[in-house]
Structures are given as C-alpha cells and as structure tokens.
Coordinates of C-alpha atoms and ligand atoms in Angstrom, one line a residue:
M19 CA -22.1 7.5 -7.6
L20 CA -21.4 7.0 -3.9
D21 CA -22.5 9.7 -1.4
K22 CA -19.1 10.6 0.0
T23 CA -20.4 12.7 2.8
V24 CA -21.8 9.7 4.6
Y25 CA -19.7 7.8 7.1
G26 CA -18.7 4.4 5.7
W27 CA -19.1 5.1 2.0
W28 CA -15.6 3.6 1.5
K29 CA -17.1 0.2 2.4
S30 CA -18.5 0.0 -1.1
A31 CA -15.5 1.6 -2.7
V32 CA -12.4 0.5 -4.6
F33 CA -9.2 2.5 -4.5
Y34 CA -6.3 2.7 -6.9
Q35 CA -2.8 3.5 -5.7
I36 CA -0.6 5.8 -7.8
Y37 CA 3.2 5.9 -7.4
P38 CA 3.5 9.3 -9.1
K39 CA 7.2 9.0 -10.0
S40 CA 6.5 6.0 -12.2
F41 CA 2.9 6.7 -13.4
L42 CA 3.2 9.0 -16.5
D43 CA 5.6 11.7 -17.4
S44 CA 3.9 14.6 -19.3
D45 CA 6.9 16.9 -19.9
G46 CA 9.8 14.6 -20.9
D47 CA 12.0 15.0 -17.8
G48 CA 11.7 11.2 -17.2
I49 CA 9.8 11.6 -14.0
G50 CA 6.1 11.0 -13.7
D51 CA 4.0 14.0 -12.7
I52 CA 0.6 15.4 -11.8
P53 CA -0.4 16.5 -15.3
G54 CA 0.4 12.9 -16.3
I55 CA -2.1 11.6 -13.8
L56 CA -4.6 14.2 -14.9
S57 CA -4.3 12.9 -18.4
R58 CA -5.2 9.4 -17.3
L59 CA -8.2 10.2 -15.1
D60 CA -10.5 8.9 -17.8
Y61 CA -8.6 5.6 -17.8
L62 CA -9.2 5.4 -14.0
S63 CA -12.9 6.2 -14.5
K64 CA -13.1 3.4 -17.1
L65 CA -11.6 1.0 -14.6
G66 CA -14.3 2.2 -12.2
V67 CA -12.4 3.2 -9.1
D68 CA -13.8 5.6 -6.5
G69 CA -10.6 7.0 -5.3
V70 CA -6.9 7.3 -5.9
W71 CA -4.3 7.2 -3.2
L72 CA -1.3 9.2 -4.3
S73 CA 2.0 8.2 -2.8
P74 CA 3.7 11.4 -1.5
V75 CA 3.8 14.3 -3.9
F76 CA 5.2 16.8 -1.4
A77 CA 8.4 18.7 -1.5
S78 CA 11.2 16.3 -0.8
P79 CA 14.9 15.6 -1.4
Q80 CA 13.6 12.1 -2.5
A81 CA 16.0 10.0 -0.4
D82 CA 13.0 7.6 -0.1
N83 CA 11.0 8.7 -3.1
G84 CA 9.0 11.3 -1.2
Y85 CA 8.5 9.5 2.1
D86 CA 11.0 12.1 3.3
I87 CA 9.1 15.4 3.3
S88 CA 10.8 18.7 3.5
D89 CA 7.6 20.8 3.1
Y90 CA 4.1 19.3 3.7
R91 CA 2.5 22.3 2.0
E92 CA 4.4 22.3 -1.3
I93 CA 4.4 20.0 -4.3
W94 CA 7.8 18.6 -5.4
P95 CA 8.5 20.7 -8.5
P96 CA 9.1 17.9 -10.9
Y97 CA 5.6 16.7 -10.1
G98 CA 4.1 20.0 -10.9
T99 CA 2.6 23.0 -9.1
M100 CA -0.1 23.5 -6.4
E101 CA -2.4 24.6 -9.3
D102 CA -1.9 21.2 -10.9
M103 CA -2.8 19.6 -7.6
D104 CA -5.9 21.7 -7.3
R105 CA -6.8 20.8 -10.8
L106 CA -6.3 17.1 -10.2
I107 CA -8.5 17.2 -7.1
A108 CA -11.3 19.0 -9.0
E109 CA -11.1 16.9 -12.2
A110 CA -11.0 13.7 -10.2
K111 CA -14.0 14.8 -8.2
K112 CA -16.0 15.5 -11.4
R113 CA -15.5 11.8 -12.2
G114 CA -16.5 10.6 -8.8
I115 CA -12.9 9.9 -7.9
S116 CA -11.6 11.1 -4.5
V117 CA -8.0 12.1 -4.0
I118 CA -6.4 10.4 -1.0
M119 CA -3.0 11.8 0.0
D120 CA -0.2 10.0 1.8
L121 CA 0.6 11.5 5.2
V122 CA 4.0 10.8 6.5
L123 CA 3.6 11.8 10.1
N124 CA 6.2 9.6 11.8
H125 CA 9.2 11.4 10.4
T126 CA 10.2 14.3 8.1
S127 CA 13.2 14.8 5.9
D128 CA 16.4 16.1 7.6
E129 CA 16.0 19.0 5.1
H130 CA 12.6 20.0 6.6
P131 CA 12.9 23.5 8.2
W132 CA 11.9 22.0 11.6
F133 CA 14.9 19.7 11.6
R134 CA 17.2 22.5 10.3
E135 CA 16.1 24.6 13.2
A136 CA 16.4 21.6 15.6
L137 CA 20.1 21.3 14.6
K138 CA 20.8 24.9 15.7
G139 CA 20.8 24.1 19.4
R140 CA 19.2 22.3 22.3
D141 CA 17.4 25.5 23.2
N142 CA 15.8 26.0 19.8
P143 CA 12.0 25.5 20.1
Y144 CA 12.2 23.0 17.2
H145 CA 14.8 20.8 18.9
D146 CA 12.1 19.0 20.8
Y147 CA 10.2 18.3 17.6
Y148 CA 12.5 15.3 17.2
V149 CA 13.7 12.5 19.4
W150 CA 17.2 13.2 20.9
R151 CA 19.4 11.4 23.4
D152 CA 22.7 12.5 24.8
G153 CA 25.7 10.5 23.9
K154 CA 29.3 10.2 22.7
P155 CA 30.5 9.3 19.2
G156 CA 30.5 5.6 18.6
C157 CA 28.2 4.9 21.7
P158 CA 24.6 5.1 20.5
P159 CA 22.0 5.1 23.3
N160 CA 21.1 1.5 22.5
D161 CA 21.4 -1.1 19.7
M162 CA 18.1 -0.3 17.9
R163 CA 18.4 -0.8 14.1
A164 CA 16.9 1.3 11.4
C165 CA 14.5 -0.5 9.0
F166 CA 16.8 0.4 6.1
G167 CA 19.9 -1.0 7.8
G168 CA 22.4 0.4 10.3
S169 CA 21.8 2.0 13.7
A170 CA 18.6 3.8 14.4
W171 CA 20.7 6.6 16.0
E172 CA 22.7 9.3 14.2
Y173 CA 25.2 11.4 16.0
V174 CA 25.3 15.2 15.6
P175 CA 28.7 16.3 17.0
E176 CA 27.7 19.9 17.4
L177 CA 25.0 19.0 19.8
H178 CA 26.7 15.9 21.4
Q179 CA 23.5 14.2 20.8
Y180 CA 21.9 11.4 18.7
Y181 CA 18.7 11.7 16.9
F182 CA 16.4 8.7 16.4
H183 CA 15.4 7.5 12.9
Q184 CA 13.4 4.3 12.3
Y185 CA 14.1 4.6 8.5
A186 CA 17.0 6.3 6.7
V187 CA 19.4 8.7 8.3
K188 CA 17.7 11.4 6.3
Q189 CA 14.3 10.6 7.9
P190 CA 14.5 11.8 11.5
D191 CA 11.5 10.7 13.7
L192 CA 9.1 13.3 14.9
N193 CA 8.5 13.5 18.7
W194 CA 4.8 12.9 19.1
D195 CA 5.1 13.4 22.8
N196 CA 5.5 17.1 22.1
P197 CA 1.9 18.5 21.7
E198 CA 3.2 21.3 19.5
V199 CA 4.3 18.7 16.9
R200 CA 0.9 17.1 16.9
R201 CA -0.9 20.4 16.6
E202 CA 1.3 21.4 13.6
L203 CA 0.5 18.1 11.9
Y204 CA -3.3 18.5 12.4
H205 CA -3.1 22.0 11.1
M206 CA -1.3 20.8 8.0
I207 CA -3.8 18.1 7.4
R208 CA -6.6 20.6 7.5
F209 CA -4.7 22.6 4.8
W210 CA -5.3 19.6 2.5
V211 CA -8.8 18.9 3.5
D212 CA -9.6 22.6 2.7
R213 CA -8.2 22.0 -0.8
G214 CA -10.6 19.2 -1.3
V215 CA -8.6 16.1 -0.4
E216 CA -11.1 13.4 0.7
G217 CA -8.9 11.1 2.7
F218 CA -5.5 10.0 3.8
R219 CA -3.3 7.0 3.9
L220 CA -1.2 7.3 7.1
D221 CA 2.4 6.1 6.7
V222 CA 3.6 3.7 9.5
I223 CA 1.0 5.2 11.8
D224 CA 1.6 2.4 14.4
S225 CA 5.1 3.8 15.0
V226 CA 4.3 7.4 16.1
A227 CA 4.0 6.6 19.8
K228 CA 7.6 5.2 19.9
E229 CA 9.5 4.9 23.2
P230 CA 13.0 4.3 22.1
D231 CA 14.4 4.0 25.6
K232 CA 12.2 0.9 26.0
K233 CA 13.1 -0.1 22.4
I234 CA 9.4 0.3 21.5
T235 CA 8.6 1.4 18.0
A236 CA 5.3 0.0 17.0
R237 CA 2.2 0.1 19.2
G238 CA 3.6 2.3 22.0
P239 CA 1.5 2.7 25.1
K240 CA 0.1 6.1 23.9
L241 CA -0.8 5.1 20.4
H242 CA -4.5 4.9 20.7
E243 CA -4.7 8.1 22.6
Y244 CA -2.7 9.8 19.9
I245 CA -4.8 8.3 17.1
R246 CA -8.0 9.3 18.7
E247 CA -6.8 12.8 19.2
L248 CA -5.6 12.9 15.5
S249 CA -9.0 11.7 14.4
A250 CA -11.0 14.1 16.4
S251 CA -8.8 17.1 15.6
A252 CA -8.0 16.5 11.9
F253 CA -10.7 14.2 10.5
P254 CA -14.0 15.5 12.0
E255 CA -15.9 15.1 8.8
P256 CA -17.7 11.7 8.7
G257 CA -16.9 11.3 5.0
L258 CA -13.1 11.5 5.2
V259 CA -11.6 8.1 4.6
T260 CA -8.4 7.2 6.5
V261 CA -6.3 4.1 6.2
G262 CA -3.4 3.5 8.5
E263 CA -0.3 1.5 7.5
A264 CA 0.3 -0.8 10.4
W265 CA 2.8 -3.7 9.9
S266 CA 2.3 -4.5 13.6
A267 CA -1.5 -5.0 13.3
D268 CA -3.2 -8.1 14.6
T269 CA -6.9 -8.5 14.4
E270 CA -7.5 -7.2 17.9
E271 CA -5.6 -4.0 17.3
A272 CA -7.1 -3.6 13.9
T273 CA -10.5 -3.8 15.4
R274 CA -9.7 -0.9 17.7
W275 CA -8.2 1.2 14.9
S276 CA -11.1 0.6 12.6
A277 CA -13.9 0.6 15.2
P278 CA -17.3 1.3 13.7
D279 CA -17.8 4.4 15.9
G280 CA -15.2 6.1 13.8
S281 CA -13.1 7.2 16.8
E282 CA -9.8 6.2 15.2
L283 CA -9.4 5.3 11.5
S284 CA -11.6 3.9 8.7
M285 CA -9.3 0.9 8.2
V286 CA -5.7 -0.3 8.4
F287 CA -3.3 -2.0 6.0
Q288 CA -2.2 -5.1 7.8
F289 CA 0.5 -7.3 6.5
E290 CA 0.1 -10.7 8.1
H291 CA -0.7 -12.4 4.8
I292 CA 2.1 -10.6 3.1
C293 CA 4.7 -12.0 5.6
L294 CA 3.7 -15.6 5.1
D295 CA 6.4 -16.3 2.5
Q296 CA 9.1 -14.6 4.4
G297 CA 12.0 -16.6 6.0
G298 CA 14.4 -15.2 8.5
E299 CA 14.9 -11.7 7.1
K300 CA 12.7 -9.8 4.7
W301 CA 15.0 -10.9 1.9
D302 CA 14.6 -14.6 2.5
T303 CA 11.7 -16.3 0.8
V304 CA 10.0 -19.5 1.9
P305 CA 7.3 -21.2 -0.2
L306 CA 3.8 -19.9 0.4
S307 CA 1.6 -22.4 2.1
L308 CA -1.9 -21.9 0.7
P309 CA -3.6 -23.4 3.8
R310 CA -1.8 -20.9 6.0
L311 CA -2.8 -18.0 3.6
K312 CA -6.4 -19.1 3.7
R313 CA -6.4 -19.4 7.5
C314 CA -4.9 -16.0 7.8
F315 CA -7.5 -14.4 5.6
E316 CA -10.3 -16.3 7.3
R317 CA -9.2 -15.0 10.7
W318 CA -9.2 -11.4 9.5
Q319 CA -12.5 -11.8 7.7
R320 CA -14.2 -13.4 10.7
E321 CA -12.8 -11.3 13.5
L322 CA -13.4 -7.9 11.8
H323 CA -16.9 -8.7 10.6
G324 CA -19.2 -6.3 12.3
R325 CA -16.4 -5.1 14.6
G326 CA -14.0 -3.3 12.3
W327 CA -13.2 -3.0 8.6
N328 CA -10.6 -4.7 6.4
S329 CA -8.5 -3.3 3.6
L330 CA -7.8 -5.8 0.9
F331 CA -4.5 -5.7 -1.1
L332 CA -1.8 -7.9 -2.5
D333 CA 0.3 -5.2 -4.2
N334 CA 1.7 -1.8 -3.3
H335 CA 4.8 0.2 -3.9
D336 CA 6.8 -1.7 -1.2
L337 CA 6.0 -5.2 -2.4
P338 CA 7.0 -7.4 -5.2
R339 CA 4.3 -7.8 -7.9
V340 CA 1.9 -10.4 -6.8
V341 CA 1.5 -12.1 -10.1
S342 CA 5.2 -12.9 -9.9
R343 CA 5.1 -13.7 -6.2
W344 CA 2.0 -15.9 -5.8
G345 CA 0.8 -16.3 -9.4
D346 CA 2.6 -17.4 -12.5
D347 CA 4.2 -14.6 -14.5
G348 CA 5.0 -16.9 -17.4
R349 CA 2.6 -19.2 -19.1
Y350 CA -0.4 -18.3 -16.9
R351 CA 0.3 -14.6 -16.3
V352 CA -3.2 -13.5 -17.4
E353 CA -5.1 -16.4 -15.8
S354 CA -3.2 -16.1 -12.5
A355 CA -3.5 -12.3 -12.3
K356 CA -7.3 -12.7 -12.7
C357 CA -7.5 -15.5 -10.2
L358 CA -5.6 -13.6 -7.5
A359 CA -7.9 -10.6 -8.2
A360 CA -11.1 -12.7 -7.8
M361 CA -9.7 -14.3 -4.6
L362 CA -9.1 -10.9 -3.0
H363 CA -12.1 -8.9 -4.4
G364 CA -14.6 -11.5 -3.3
M365 CA -13.8 -10.7 0.4
E366 CA -15.2 -8.2 2.9
G367 CA -13.2 -5.0 3.0
T368 CA -12.1 -2.2 0.7
P369 CA -9.9 -3.3 -2.2
Y370 CA -6.8 -1.4 -3.3
V371 CA -5.4 -1.9 -6.8
Y372 CA -1.8 -0.8 -7.3
Q373 CA -0.9 0.8 -10.6
G374 CA -0.1 -1.9 -13.2
E375 CA -1.8 -4.6 -11.2
E376 CA -4.8 -4.2 -13.4
I377 CA -2.8 -5.2 -16.5
G378 CA -0.9 -7.9 -14.7
M379 CA 2.5 -6.2 -14.5
T380 CA 5.3 -8.4 -13.3
N381 CA 8.5 -8.2 -11.3
A382 CA 11.5 -6.6 -13.1
P383 CA 14.6 -8.7 -14.0
L384 CA 17.1 -6.0 -12.9
G385 CA 20.8 -6.3 -12.5
L386 CA 22.5 -5.7 -9.2
D387 CA 23.7 -2.3 -10.2
E388 CA 20.3 -1.2 -11.5
Y389 CA 18.4 -1.0 -8.2
E390 CA 17.3 2.5 -7.1
D391 CA 15.6 1.8 -3.8
L392 CA 17.7 2.7 -0.8
E393 CA 16.5 -0.3 1.1
T394 CA 17.6 -2.6 -1.7
V395 CA 20.9 -0.8 -2.3
N396 CA 21.7 -1.0 1.5
M397 CA 20.9 -4.7 1.5
I398 CA 23.2 -5.4 -1.4
A399 CA 26.1 -3.6 0.3
E400 CA 25.4 -5.3 3.6
R401 CA 25.1 -8.8 2.2
R402 CA 28.2 -8.3 0.1
E403 CA 30.0 -7.3 3.3
R404 CA 28.7 -10.4 5.0
G405 CA 30.1 -12.6 2.2
Y406 CA 26.9 -13.6 0.4
P407 CA 27.5 -14.6 -3.2
D408 CA 26.2 -12.0 -5.8
G409 CA 24.0 -14.7 -7.3
D410 CA 22.1 -15.1 -4.0
I411 CA 21.9 -11.4 -3.4
L412 CA 20.4 -10.9 -6.9
A413 CA 17.9 -13.7 -6.4
S414 CA 16.7 -12.0 -3.2
A415 CA 16.5 -8.6 -4.8
R416 CA 14.6 -9.9 -7.7
A417 CA 12.1 -11.7 -5.5
R418 CA 11.7 -9.1 -2.8
S419 CA 12.9 -5.7 -3.8
R420 CA 10.4 -2.8 -3.6
D421 CA 11.8 -1.7 -7.0
N422 CA 9.8 -4.6 -8.6
A423 CA 6.7 -2.4 -8.1
R424 CA 8.4 0.9 -9.1
T425 CA 9.4 0.4 -12.7
P426 CA 7.5 2.8 -15.0
M427 CA 3.8 2.1 -15.8
Q428 CA 3.5 0.3 -19.1
W429 CA 1.1 2.3 -21.3
D430 CA 1.9 1.0 -24.8
D431 CA 4.6 -0.7 -26.9
S432 CA 6.3 2.5 -28.0
P433 CA 9.8 3.3 -26.6
N434 CA 9.8 3.5 -22.8
A435 CA 6.4 2.0 -22.8
G436 CA 4.8 5.4 -23.5
F437 CA 5.8 6.5 -20.0
T438 CA 8.1 9.3 -21.1
A439 CA 9.4 11.0 -24.2
G440 CA 12.7 11.5 -22.3
T441 CA 15.0 9.2 -20.4
P442 CA 13.0 7.4 -17.7
W443 CA 14.3 7.9 -14.1
F444 CA 14.1 4.1 -13.7
K445 CA 14.4 1.3 -16.1
V446 CA 11.2 0.1 -17.9
N447 CA 10.5 -3.6 -17.5
E448 CA 11.5 -5.3 -20.8
N449 CA 8.2 -7.1 -21.1
F450 CA 6.4 -3.8 -21.9
R451 CA 5.8 -4.8 -25.6
E452 CA 3.5 -7.5 -24.5
V453 CA 2.2 -6.2 -21.1
N454 CA 0.8 -2.7 -21.6
V455 CA -2.4 -0.7 -21.2
K456 CA -3.0 -0.3 -24.9
A457 CA -2.9 -4.1 -25.5
A458 CA -5.1 -4.6 -22.5
M459 CA -7.7 -2.2 -23.9
E460 CA -7.8 -3.9 -27.2
D461 CA -8.4 -7.4 -25.7
P462 CA -11.8 -8.0 -24.2
D463 CA -10.3 -10.9 -22.2
S464 CA -7.5 -8.8 -20.7
V465 CA -6.8 -8.6 -17.0
F466 CA -8.0 -4.9 -17.2
Y467 CA -11.5 -5.9 -18.1
F468 CA -11.6 -8.6 -15.5
Y469 CA -10.7 -5.9 -12.8
Q470 CA -13.3 -3.6 -14.4
R471 CA -16.0 -6.2 -14.0
L472 CA -15.0 -7.1 -10.4
I473 CA -15.0 -3.4 -9.4
A474 CA -18.5 -3.0 -10.9
L475 CA -19.8 -6.1 -9.2
R476 CA -18.9 -4.7 -5.8
K477 CA -21.2 -1.9 -6.5
T478 CA -24.0 -4.1 -7.8
C479 CA -24.4 -6.8 -5.2
P480 CA -24.5 -5.8 -1.5
V481 CA -23.2 -9.2 -0.5
F482 CA -19.7 -8.1 -1.5
R483 CA -19.9 -5.5 1.2
D484 CA -21.9 -7.2 3.8
G485 CA -21.7 -11.0 3.4
E486 CA -20.4 -13.2 6.1
F487 CA -17.3 -15.1 5.1
T488 CA -17.0 -18.9 5.4
L489 CA -13.9 -20.8 4.3
L490 CA -14.4 -24.1 2.6
L491 CA -11.7 -26.8 2.0
P492 CA -9.3 -25.2 4.5
E493 CA -6.6 -27.8 4.0
D494 CA -6.7 -28.0 0.2
E495 CA -3.2 -27.1 -1.1
A496 CA -4.5 -25.7 -4.4
L497 CA -8.1 -24.5 -4.1
F498 CA -9.1 -21.3 -2.3
V499 CA -12.9 -21.5 -1.9
Y500 CA -15.2 -19.5 0.3
T501 CA -18.7 -18.3 0.5
R502 CA -20.2 -14.9 1.5
E503 CA -23.7 -14.8 2.7
T504 CA -26.4 -12.3 3.8
D505 CA -30.1 -13.2 4.3
A506 CA -30.8 -12.2 0.7
E507 CA -27.7 -13.3 -1.3
R508 CA -24.9 -15.9 -1.4
L509 CA -21.6 -15.8 -3.2
L510 CA -19.3 -18.7 -3.9
V511 CA -15.7 -17.8 -4.8
V512 CA -13.7 -20.6 -6.3
C513 CA -10.1 -20.2 -7.2
N514 CA -7.7 -22.8 -8.4
M515 CA -4.4 -21.3 -7.2
S516 CA -2.2 -23.7 -9.1
G517 CA -1.1 -24.5 -12.6
E518 CA -2.7 -28.0 -12.5
E519 CA -6.2 -29.1 -13.2
R520 CA -8.3 -29.9 -10.1
E521 CA -11.4 -31.7 -9.3
F522 CA -14.1 -29.7 -7.6
D523 CA -17.7 -30.5 -6.5
L524 CA -20.1 -27.6 -6.2
P525 CA -21.3 -27.2 -2.6
A526 CA -25.0 -27.7 -2.0
G527 CA -27.2 -24.8 -2.9
F528 CA -25.0 -23.6 -5.8
E529 CA -26.0 -26.1 -8.4
S530 CA -28.0 -23.6 -10.4
A531 CA -26.1 -20.5 -9.3
A532 CA -25.4 -17.8 -11.9
T533 CA -21.8 -17.1 -12.8
L534 CA -21.0 -13.4 -12.0
I535 CA -17.5 -13.6 -13.4
A536 CA -15.0 -16.2 -14.5
N537 CA -11.6 -16.3 -16.2
Y538 CA -12.5 -19.3 -18.4
P539 CA -15.6 -19.9 -20.5
G540 CA -18.1 -22.7 -19.8
A541 CA -19.5 -24.0 -16.5
V542 CA -17.8 -25.3 -13.4
G543 CA -16.4 -28.7 -13.9
V544 CA -12.8 -29.8 -13.5
L545 CA -11.0 -26.5 -12.6
R546 CA -8.4 -25.5 -15.2
P547 CA -5.0 -23.9 -14.2
W548 CA -5.7 -20.7 -12.2
E549 CA -9.4 -20.9 -12.9
A550 CA -11.5 -18.5 -10.9
R551 CA -15.3 -18.1 -10.7
I552 CA -17.6 -16.2 -8.6
L553 CA -21.1 -17.7 -8.4
Y554 CA -24.2 -16.0 -7.1
V555 CA -27.5 -17.1 -5.7
G556 CA -30.1 -14.4 -4.8
G557 CA -31.4 -15.5 -1.5
R558 CA -30.5 -18.4 0.8
T559 CA -31.6 -21.7 -0.4
Ligands
LIG10 C1 6.2 3.0 4.5 C2 6.2 3.4 3.0 O1 5.2 2.7 2.4 C3 7.6 3.2 2.5 O2 7.7 3.3 1.1 C4 8.5 4.1 3.2 O3 9.8 3.8 2.8 C5 8.4 3.9 4.7 N1 7.1 3.8 5.2 C6 9.1 5.1 5.4 O4 8.3 6.2 5.3

C-alpha cells in the first residue's frame, strides 16, 4: 500500500471517478447513493485503484447534478447521511482507497444561505460574497455569455443589480476578491479534512479570479496568488492530493499549478487533447487527427517532465464515452477500449478511470426528449430556435452530450442493469445486457481485467512513474507508439488506433523485450485492429 502521508504518493496512484447519482442505488428511489458506493468498495479494491473522486454529494437543488451546492457541510439526503459519508471514508481507507471530494468553489447554488442573504439588500454582509453590478432591466453590464447558454448576468429587480454567473442562472459566482469568502471556503475544506477526506478535485479552479469588467473569466491576474493562499491555508498536509479542473491550462500554466514544491496543487486536469475533435462550437465535431493528438500528448509529457505533474484521462462526467468517441463501440468495442487504456496508462502522470470506462461503457442512443443535462437541454432549445434540423441537433447531442457519461452504471443483465430496484432517475443504456460488470467479471479477457493489470503494472515498474517519454512515428495516421525510459528500465507502448491491420517493425533494443500486457495473444508482428502492447526491457540496452 502507498504511504499517503508522503508528498507525491499520488504519482504512483490511479484514481476512479464516481458520479454518485448514476453509480448504484441501494434503497430503490432510483438515485444512486453512498450506501450503494459502500457496497461496491470491494469491486474497486479488486480493480486496484488507490482513490475515488466523488462528484459532489453535498446538499443541492440539483440544477447541475450537485455542482450547485446549497450547503457544503451537508450530504444531499437522497445520497444518504453524514454517518454514511463517515462510514464510506473509513471503509475505503481500510482498503487503501482515499476519498477525494469535489470542491465547487467558483460558485454556489442560488439556494445557498449566503446567496439568500445577499438578495436581502446591498448592505447585507453576504451581498459582497457574490459578483454584482448595477444596471437596468434588459441592459446587462456587458455581453458575456454563460457556459450553459444565455447571458452571464441575471437581473434582480429588488436590488436594481445584476449578479454574475459563468454557468446556470442558479449558480451565482462567488466573489473571491472578498477575503471573507476565501476564509469561509478554507474553513469548510478543513471540516472535510478533519473527517478523513484525503484530497480534493477543484471544479473550474482557473475561473475563481474572474474580472468580469475586463471580460476575464479564466486565468485572472490574481489566480496564482489565490491558489497559493488556498493551498497554504487549506491543504497544509503534504499527503493531501489536489487536482484542479482547468480548461484554460497550457503547459506553462500547468507547470506552475503543479510545481514540485507543492505551493499550488498536485496536478490539473487539462483539456487540450479533449478539444482536438471540436469544430466551431462544443457541439460540432471534426474528425480526430491522430498525429495532432500524439503531438499534443508529447508536448504535455515533455514539458511537465521533472517540472510539474500530469493527470491522465479520456473520460469523465462531462465528456462523451471515449470508446464511442475515439474507439469503435461496435465490432471492436473491447479491443479499442483496451487500446485506448494502454495508450493512456503508459504515460507519465496520474490516471483517472471514470465509472464504466473499465467495462467499456459506450455513448447512449437517447432521443431528443430524453436528455437530462441542462447544458444539452439548453443547446437543443437554442439550436431549434436558430433553425437547425432536429436530425442534426440529435446527432450533436448523441456525439457530445455530457449525458452520454451519466447513464446508470451497468452492473448486470437484470432489469435496469442492476442499478436500482426502482425507476432509474435516468435511462439505462440499452446495451446493458451485453456490457455489464457481471459479464466482465466472468470473462478473463474483459476490459475490466485489462484495466486491473494496467493499474497493477503502474505499481510494479517504476518506469511508469518516472520514465522519460519519446514519441515514435509522429506522422503515422494509425499507430501511436512511444517509449518511456529511465536508467534502469525501458517501456515500448504500441497502439494500433485503427480497425485495419498495420505493419510494424520493432525499434532497436526491443527485439527480445518481455510483453507486460497486450490485448491479443502472440508476439508483435503485423498489428491487428486496435492491437495494443506494452513491452519491457529491464535496463538500457
Ligand atoms: C465543471 C463540472 O465538471 C461540470 O459538471 C459542471 O457543470 C461545471 N464545472 C460547473 O460547476
């Protein structure tokens, strides 16, 4: 087991993300819950992960599935009680699994008592907890748009003022320039550390130092000052792991955020690779260029090596399922899910596995009236208004909607995929009879066991943590090949990211290398569709 009091333990770790609403319902109300998670800790142990990141479980009106918090110190009742949470932390710890909570520090719910107070008047002490500008109805302070559509300003007639919200109207932005706000947040974080939480994922942390008058949201001038203060005040223990969500991150910024002196965060989630198949708007897809993807990863690998720390992920609750997106969720679902996993887990950084990824769950073929996510629902309404044909809107939603990742976890082939004995809050993907945990457990060649082996390998060979990355065949349109090297060990990761056979010659020094893991039997020859292999040589040759 890793010694989690030591700074940097997370460099050898693998985390698993749980979206609680869709993980497992224990009481039949159709909503996943903490007792459900508790009952699957042994499953997570079997997978071999060192920590679970829980998407928000705090009290919330659920306008954005919990990313709208009305009380940071309470659990949302359908998820369970504080006792359930304490039990989860303790039981997970017994299995060597750290609980990482999701901190939404950029905004609260409009139902948070701070905002309710803020609405009472400009003189109320909580008024300045949020970002207000004077104005008249119909004339917002500027033309800034909210990420979920519409203006970023909402008028409150009683105050003759607008408040700023980067996300939904029900998610007013906190004013980090007010030191009281920051102090309250640090205090709240310590409440969770005292309960045994061992780390945090920081929602849109690059946005907290916003300056809306200058139309600045991400990477405001005071951002690093605020993050350093947050880190010193709320995360003094060297063992606490922190990962900031930062859509604006480039390698230079990420190096500062994840500086090895620990003055800011452990690592950030960056999204450069994720945006490579995006056209004009988020909803418009362009084909992924493999050479561009490789160059992007190469840059992150090279520039953070020794200077910062990467997080590694392809899936999360905001993204379509990667096996549908960049793999093949039809004929080669299993092979391509494994290939994408090998491609990612061979790199330097801390891998994150999103619930269902470890069994190769796919996008959901929903109808236009079945989407739940407010971002998708708003997009459908907006695009209809703009005259887009329904067929095009549906194609965009099916390819890009966050709901693809939010359908209930597929546990078995019983009704509702074993997720609930009641009526699920959200439709179960109809492929659950084939794609489910029970089937994966019974098949030694399943995606699950491939992930299990990859996760174990990271613990066994230090080169996964320390090795220097070199990209081979940068222009190849189908093969993603790279090496990782330390003085003592060498890895060769070979992935055929296509449904066609491909010729491949082993690079010098790997002729008699051992195969650590592969998704096809036999030795390296012509690479079969979505074939992936990781080869190992102990010591430089
Ligand atoms: C990022 C979260 O991952 C997403 O789910 C949420 O909607 C926004 N931040 C707003 O909190």
